[in-house]
Tab-separated table of C-alpha atoms and ligand atoms in Angstrom:
chain	number	residue	atom	x	y	z
A	747	MET	CA	36.703	-30.648	10.663
A	748	ASN	CA	38.427	-32.949	12.807
A	749	PRO	CA	40.795	-31.442	15.367
A	750	ASP	CA	44.557	-32.647	14.879
A	751	PRO	CA	44.724	-36.155	15.963
A	752	ALA	CA	47.964	-35.801	17.668
A	753	GLN	CA	46.644	-33.121	19.962
A	754	VAL	CA	43.598	-35.178	21.044
A	755	ALA	CA	45.738	-38.366	21.431
A	756	HIS	CA	47.970	-36.514	24.015
A	757	ASP	CA	44.858	-36.696	26.136
A	758	ILE	CA	44.055	-40.394	25.716
A	759	ILE	CA	45.845	-42.982	28.018
A	760	ILE	CA	48.083	-45.745	26.563
A	761	SER	CA	46.496	-48.700	28.023
A	762	THR	CA	47.645	-52.175	27.682
A	763	ARG	CA	45.315	-55.049	27.491
A	764	THR	CA	45.915	-58.482	27.238
A	765	PHE	CA	45.299	-61.415	24.557
A	766	GLN	CA	42.872	-63.135	26.970
A	767	GLU	CA	41.000	-59.669	27.277
A	768	TYR	CA	40.817	-59.246	23.361
A	769	GLN	CA	39.439	-62.657	22.974
A	770	ALA	CA	36.635	-61.837	25.536
A	771	MET	CA	36.003	-58.212	24.398
A	772	PHE	CA	35.859	-59.276	20.620
A	773	SER	CA	34.385	-62.753	20.846
A	774	LEU	CA	37.474	-64.056	19.084
A	775	THR	CA	37.364	-67.540	17.806
A	776	ASP	CA	40.272	-69.619	16.539
A	777	HIS	CA	38.896	-69.107	13.145
A	778	ASP	CA	38.982	-65.659	13.355
A	779	LEU	CA	42.388	-65.565	14.349
A	780	LYS	CA	43.509	-67.544	11.458
A	781	GLY	CA	43.582	-64.481	9.096
A	782	ARG	CA	45.745	-61.436	9.239
A	783	ILE	CA	44.594	-59.163	11.913
A	784	LEU	CA	45.132	-55.496	12.744
A	785	ASP	CA	45.218	-54.098	16.170
A	786	CYS	CA	43.821	-50.462	15.610
A	787	PRO	CA	44.689	-48.668	17.965
A	788	ALA	CA	46.900	-50.970	19.815
A	789	GLY	CA	48.478	-48.870	22.537
A	790	GLY	CA	50.802	-50.866	24.817
A	791	ALA	CA	48.458	-54.166	24.368
A	792	SER	CA	50.310	-57.404	24.643
A	793	PHE	CA	47.591	-58.808	22.217
A	794	THR	CA	50.149	-58.693	19.202
A	795	ALA	CA	52.848	-60.063	21.288
A	796	THR	CA	50.959	-63.074	22.624
A	797	ALA	CA	48.998	-63.582	19.280
A	798	ARG	CA	52.622	-63.746	17.275
A	799	ALA	CA	54.110	-66.191	19.818
A	800	ARG	CA	51.315	-68.436	19.157
A	801	GLY	CA	51.340	-68.064	15.082
A	802	PHE	CA	48.999	-65.651	14.523
A	803	ALA	CA	49.520	-62.792	11.760
A	804	VAL	CA	48.820	-59.708	13.897
A	805	THR	CA	49.902	-56.116	13.230
A	806	ALA	CA	49.673	-53.291	15.614
A	807	VAL	CA	48.919	-49.644	14.507
A	808	ASP	CA	49.172	-46.939	17.066
A	809	ILE	CA	49.571	-42.800	16.776
A	810	ALA	CA	52.075	-43.230	19.727
A	811	PHE	CA	54.503	-45.643	18.089
A	812	ALA	CA	55.897	-42.737	16.205
A	813	ARG	CA	57.664	-42.418	19.855
A	814	GLY	CA	60.356	-44.916	20.903
A	815	GLY	CA	59.391	-48.232	22.946
A	816	ALA	CA	61.391	-47.286	26.182
A	817	GLU	CA	59.593	-43.838	26.274
A	818	LEU	CA	56.110	-45.592	25.717
A	819	ALA	CA	56.788	-48.200	28.202
A	820	GLN	CA	57.364	-45.451	30.734
A	821	GLN	CA	54.180	-43.686	29.870
A	822	ILE	CA	52.153	-46.797	29.895
A	823	LYS	CA	53.378	-47.369	33.428
A	824	SER	CA	52.185	-43.868	34.593
A	825	ASP	CA	49.110	-44.257	32.849
A	826	ILE	CA	48.605	-47.753	35.031
A	827	ASP	CA	48.713	-45.621	37.875
A	828	ARG	CA	46.408	-43.069	36.725
A	829	SER	CA	44.035	-45.746	36.118
A	830	ARG	CA	44.626	-47.054	39.573
A	831	LEU	CA	43.360	-43.970	41.055
A	832	TRP	CA	40.284	-44.086	38.834
A	833	GLY	CA	39.656	-47.577	39.422
A	834	THR	CA	39.746	-47.318	43.070
A	835	SER	CA	37.761	-44.051	43.281
A	836	SER	CA	35.186	-45.606	40.979
A	837	GLY	CA	35.030	-49.266	42.056
A	838	ASN	CA	31.286	-49.756	41.656
A	839	SER	CA	31.412	-49.194	38.033
A	840	TYR	CA	33.377	-52.153	37.523
A	841	ASP	CA	33.046	-56.002	37.754
A	842	TRP	CA	36.079	-57.376	38.641
A	843	ALA	CA	35.195	-60.924	38.150
A	844	PHE	CA	37.142	-61.782	34.831
A	845	TYR	CA	40.285	-60.634	36.862
A	846	GLY	CA	39.773	-61.745	40.366
A	847	ASP	CA	40.189	-58.648	41.993
A	848	PRO	CA	41.704	-54.959	41.812
A	849	ALA	CA	45.044	-56.361	42.771
A	850	ALA	CA	45.088	-58.914	40.132
A	851	PHE	CA	43.802	-56.381	37.571
A	852	PHE	CA	46.734	-54.272	38.078
A	853	ALA	CA	49.241	-57.189	38.479
A	854	THR	CA	48.051	-58.150	34.860
A	855	ARG	CA	48.271	-54.684	33.530
A	856	GLN	CA	52.141	-54.623	34.708
A	857	SER	CA	52.799	-57.954	32.955
A	858	SER	CA	51.119	-56.975	29.864
A	859	CYS	CA	52.991	-53.616	29.653
A	860	THR	CA	56.419	-55.770	30.003
A	861	ALA	CA	55.134	-58.258	27.277
A	862	PHE	CA	54.453	-55.093	25.057
A	863	ALA	CA	57.602	-53.158	25.847
A	864	GLU	CA	59.827	-56.500	25.091
A	865	ASP	CA	57.995	-57.218	21.784
A	866	ILE	CA	58.095	-53.920	20.227
A	867	GLU	CA	61.861	-53.930	20.912
A	868	LYS	CA	62.059	-57.437	19.536
A	869	SER	CA	59.845	-57.009	16.267
A	870	PRO	CA	59.770	-53.444	15.633
A	871	GLY	CA	58.245	-54.472	12.046
A	872	SER	CA	55.047	-55.456	13.629
A	873	TYR	CA	54.284	-52.185	15.209
A	874	VAL	CA	53.455	-49.488	12.763
A	875	ALA	CA	52.898	-45.680	13.422
A	876	GLY	CA	49.746	-44.487	11.849
A	877	ALA	CA	47.115	-41.857	13.106
A	878	LEU	CA	43.525	-42.514	12.469
A	879	PRO	CA	41.414	-41.592	10.257
A	880	HIS	CA	44.239	-42.426	7.889
A	881	LEU	CA	45.912	-45.743	7.996
A	882	PRO	CA	49.214	-46.598	6.128
A	883	PHE	CA	47.834	-49.702	4.531
A	884	THR	CA	46.309	-50.720	1.301
A	885	THR	CA	42.665	-51.634	0.672
A	886	ASP	CA	41.859	-55.093	2.212
A	887	SER	CA	45.109	-55.662	3.664
A	888	PHE	CA	43.554	-57.421	6.531
A	889	ASP	CA	41.099	-60.083	7.125
A	890	VAL	CA	39.795	-58.590	10.536
A	891	VAL	CA	40.280	-55.231	12.312
A	892	LEU	CA	40.023	-54.615	15.928
A	893	SER	CA	39.601	-51.529	17.647
A	894	SER	CA	39.199	-51.358	21.646
A	895	HIS	CA	39.015	-48.339	23.643
A	896	LEU	CA	39.448	-45.363	21.396
A	897	LEU	CA	36.234	-44.823	19.416
A	898	PHE	CA	32.963	-44.429	21.693
A	899	ASN	CA	35.012	-44.728	24.899
A	900	TYR	CA	36.423	-41.145	24.217
A	901	ALA	CA	33.229	-39.693	22.796
A	902	TYR	CA	33.476	-36.940	24.798
A	903	ARG	CA	36.726	-35.924	23.039
A	904	LEU	CA	36.141	-37.240	19.376
A	905	SER	CA	33.724	-35.943	16.978
A	906	ALA	CA	30.961	-38.043	15.098
A	907	GLU	CA	32.884	-36.974	11.909
A	908	PHE	CA	36.023	-38.690	13.368
A	909	HIS	CA	34.067	-41.626	14.209
A	910	VAL	CA	32.666	-42.045	10.774
A	911	ASP	CA	36.038	-41.137	9.027
A	912	ALA	CA	37.698	-43.670	11.449
A	913	LEU	CA	35.459	-46.572	10.913
A	914	SER	CA	35.318	-46.050	7.293
A	915	GLU	CA	38.993	-46.320	6.949
A	916	MET	CA	39.300	-49.341	8.974
A	917	ALA	CA	36.482	-50.945	7.053
A	918	ARG	CA	38.600	-49.774	3.948
A	919	VAL	CA	41.582	-51.776	5.019
A	920	SER	CA	39.559	-54.894	6.075
A	921	ARG	CA	38.231	-57.513	3.672
A	922	GLY	CA	36.260	-59.062	6.553
A	923	ASP	CA	34.962	-57.565	9.831
A	924	VAL	CA	35.840	-54.394	11.780
A	925	ARG	CA	35.155	-55.316	15.495
A	926	VAL	CA	34.875	-52.209	17.987
A	927	TYR	CA	34.532	-52.409	21.763
A	928	PRO	CA	33.092	-50.936	23.668
A	929	VAL	CA	30.174	-48.937	22.265
A	930	VAL	CA	29.465	-47.025	25.433
A	931	ASP	CA	31.317	-44.066	26.862
A	932	HIS	CA	34.085	-44.253	29.559
A	933	ASN	CA	31.254	-44.051	32.253
A	934	GLY	CA	29.486	-47.142	30.640
A	935	HIS	CA	26.758	-44.800	29.301
A	936	PRO	CA	24.779	-45.669	26.192
A	937	LEU	CA	25.604	-43.123	23.270
A	938	ALA	CA	22.141	-43.509	21.494
A	939	ASP	CA	22.279	-40.369	19.139
A	940	LEU	CA	25.971	-40.848	18.125
A	941	MET	CA	25.216	-44.505	17.131
A	942	LEU	CA	22.454	-43.737	15.325
A	943	ASP	CA	24.261	-40.810	13.431
A	944	ILE	CA	27.101	-43.029	12.958
A	945	THR	CA	25.283	-46.030	11.687
A	946	ILE	CA	23.125	-43.882	9.123
A	947	ARG	CA	26.227	-42.564	7.830
A	948	LEU	CA	28.022	-45.918	7.205
A	949	GLU	CA	25.163	-47.582	5.929
A	950	ASP	CA	24.953	-44.905	3.313
A	951	SER	CA	28.165	-45.793	2.209
A	952	GLY	CA	28.004	-49.256	1.765
A	953	ILE	CA	29.168	-50.558	5.123
A	954	THR	CA	26.543	-52.609	7.325
A	955	CYS	CA	26.582	-52.286	11.100
A	956	ARG	CA	25.334	-54.733	13.685
A	957	ARG	CA	25.851	-54.629	17.428
A	958	GLU	CA	26.570	-58.208	19.122
A	959	ARG	CA	26.339	-59.124	22.568
A	960	VAL	CA	30.002	-60.361	24.221
A	961	GLU	CA	30.636	-62.245	27.291
A	962	PHE	CA	32.902	-59.399	28.659
A	963	GLU	CA	31.747	-56.802	30.812
A	964	PHE	CA	34.315	-55.198	33.026
A	965	LEU	CA	32.839	-51.708	32.739
A	966	LYS	CA	29.293	-52.202	33.946
A	967	GLY	CA	27.335	-51.778	30.599
A	968	ALA	CA	30.153	-52.328	28.415
A	969	ASN	CA	28.687	-55.565	27.158
A	970	GLU	CA	28.446	-55.126	23.331
A	971	MET	CA	30.966	-54.780	20.227
A	972	LEU	CA	29.963	-53.080	16.941
A	973	VAL	CA	30.719	-55.342	13.735
A	974	LEU	CA	31.013	-53.381	10.447
A	975	ARG	CA	31.409	-55.174	7.010
A	976	SER	CA	31.705	-53.563	3.664
A	977	ARG	CA	29.086	-54.623	1.507
B	258	SAM	C1	42.865	-46.574	25.680
B	258	SAM	S1	44.280	-46.929	24.480
B	258	SAM	C2	43.643	-48.525	24.256
B	258	SAM	C3	44.635	-49.400	23.479
B	258	SAM	C4	44.393	-50.870	23.310
B	258	SAM	N1	43.546	-51.170	22.183
B	258	SAM	C5	44.086	-51.476	24.529
B	258	SAM	O1	42.881	-51.690	24.665
B	258	SAM	O2	44.747	-51.672	25.452
B	258	SAM	C6	43.910	-45.604	23.385
B	258	SAM	C7	44.806	-45.739	22.449
B	258	SAM	O3	44.492	-45.016	20.878
B	258	SAM	C8	45.739	-44.225	20.503
B	258	SAM	N2	45.309	-43.166	19.548
B	258	SAM	C9	44.646	-41.948	19.932
B	258	SAM	N3	44.250	-41.146	19.050
B	258	SAM	C10	44.809	-42.099	17.933
B	258	SAM	C11	44.748	-41.946	16.329
B	258	SAM	N4	43.988	-40.807	16.023
B	258	SAM	N5	45.225	-42.715	15.708
B	258	SAM	C12	45.457	-44.116	16.136
B	258	SAM	N6	45.804	-43.860	17.437
B	258	SAM	C13	45.262	-43.246	18.341
B	258	SAM	C14	46.418	-43.655	21.701
B	258	SAM	O4	47.807	-43.515	21.401
B	258	SAM	C15	46.266	-45.192	22.652
B	258	SAM	O5	47.271	-45.926	22.843
């Protein structure tokens, strides 16, 4: 049985990645961006804000959206400070080239948080509260579902069961790809047993799985996404 998602989410940081990071993590092309997109879990990412400002149809979902925007922004800022400590104490695990250097990285995080906080106030309808493994959307509601930095990244906290249920649920609401990044744990270590177990169970239930190399590799070893499709 899966533990209570709210209990688990309490231990998980709410990060705030940008449109440019999403493009790189998920190899997003203009063609991919033309459809209806779900960011799941979106956390404090400014992907939705930027994408919508550029005319793309993006919806964000996260368990944390049950809380108010102002409280969330506070937590995201304190999570940026937590990750600052983590980033500086494990500097060798990262390749900072995408951002320039650590200072530029943390400045990007701050401005991404501000963009998120403004957008959730301005367009609350684009930010839906929902907890995997059950999403509040009908089947095939989206053309692409993007999922960054929950599954695999928190494998030490989330069971194989939860991974299978969450991935199946994302495949249910997508009529096209479900793209998941990264497919390594938070230290950049591969998860061969978990990946094999999940892949067998998803393929058995009619969901194809393949791994694709991406250009982005901030955490060393995190250079692939998982792509799912319902048959
Ligand atoms: C590390 S953040 C990633 C956010 C965003 N994708 C990014 O890359 O910046 C992980 C997010 O997962 C959310 N989360 C944790 N458990 C969840 C669940 N069961 N359902 C939906 N969201 C969940 C947390 O609230 C948090 O915002």
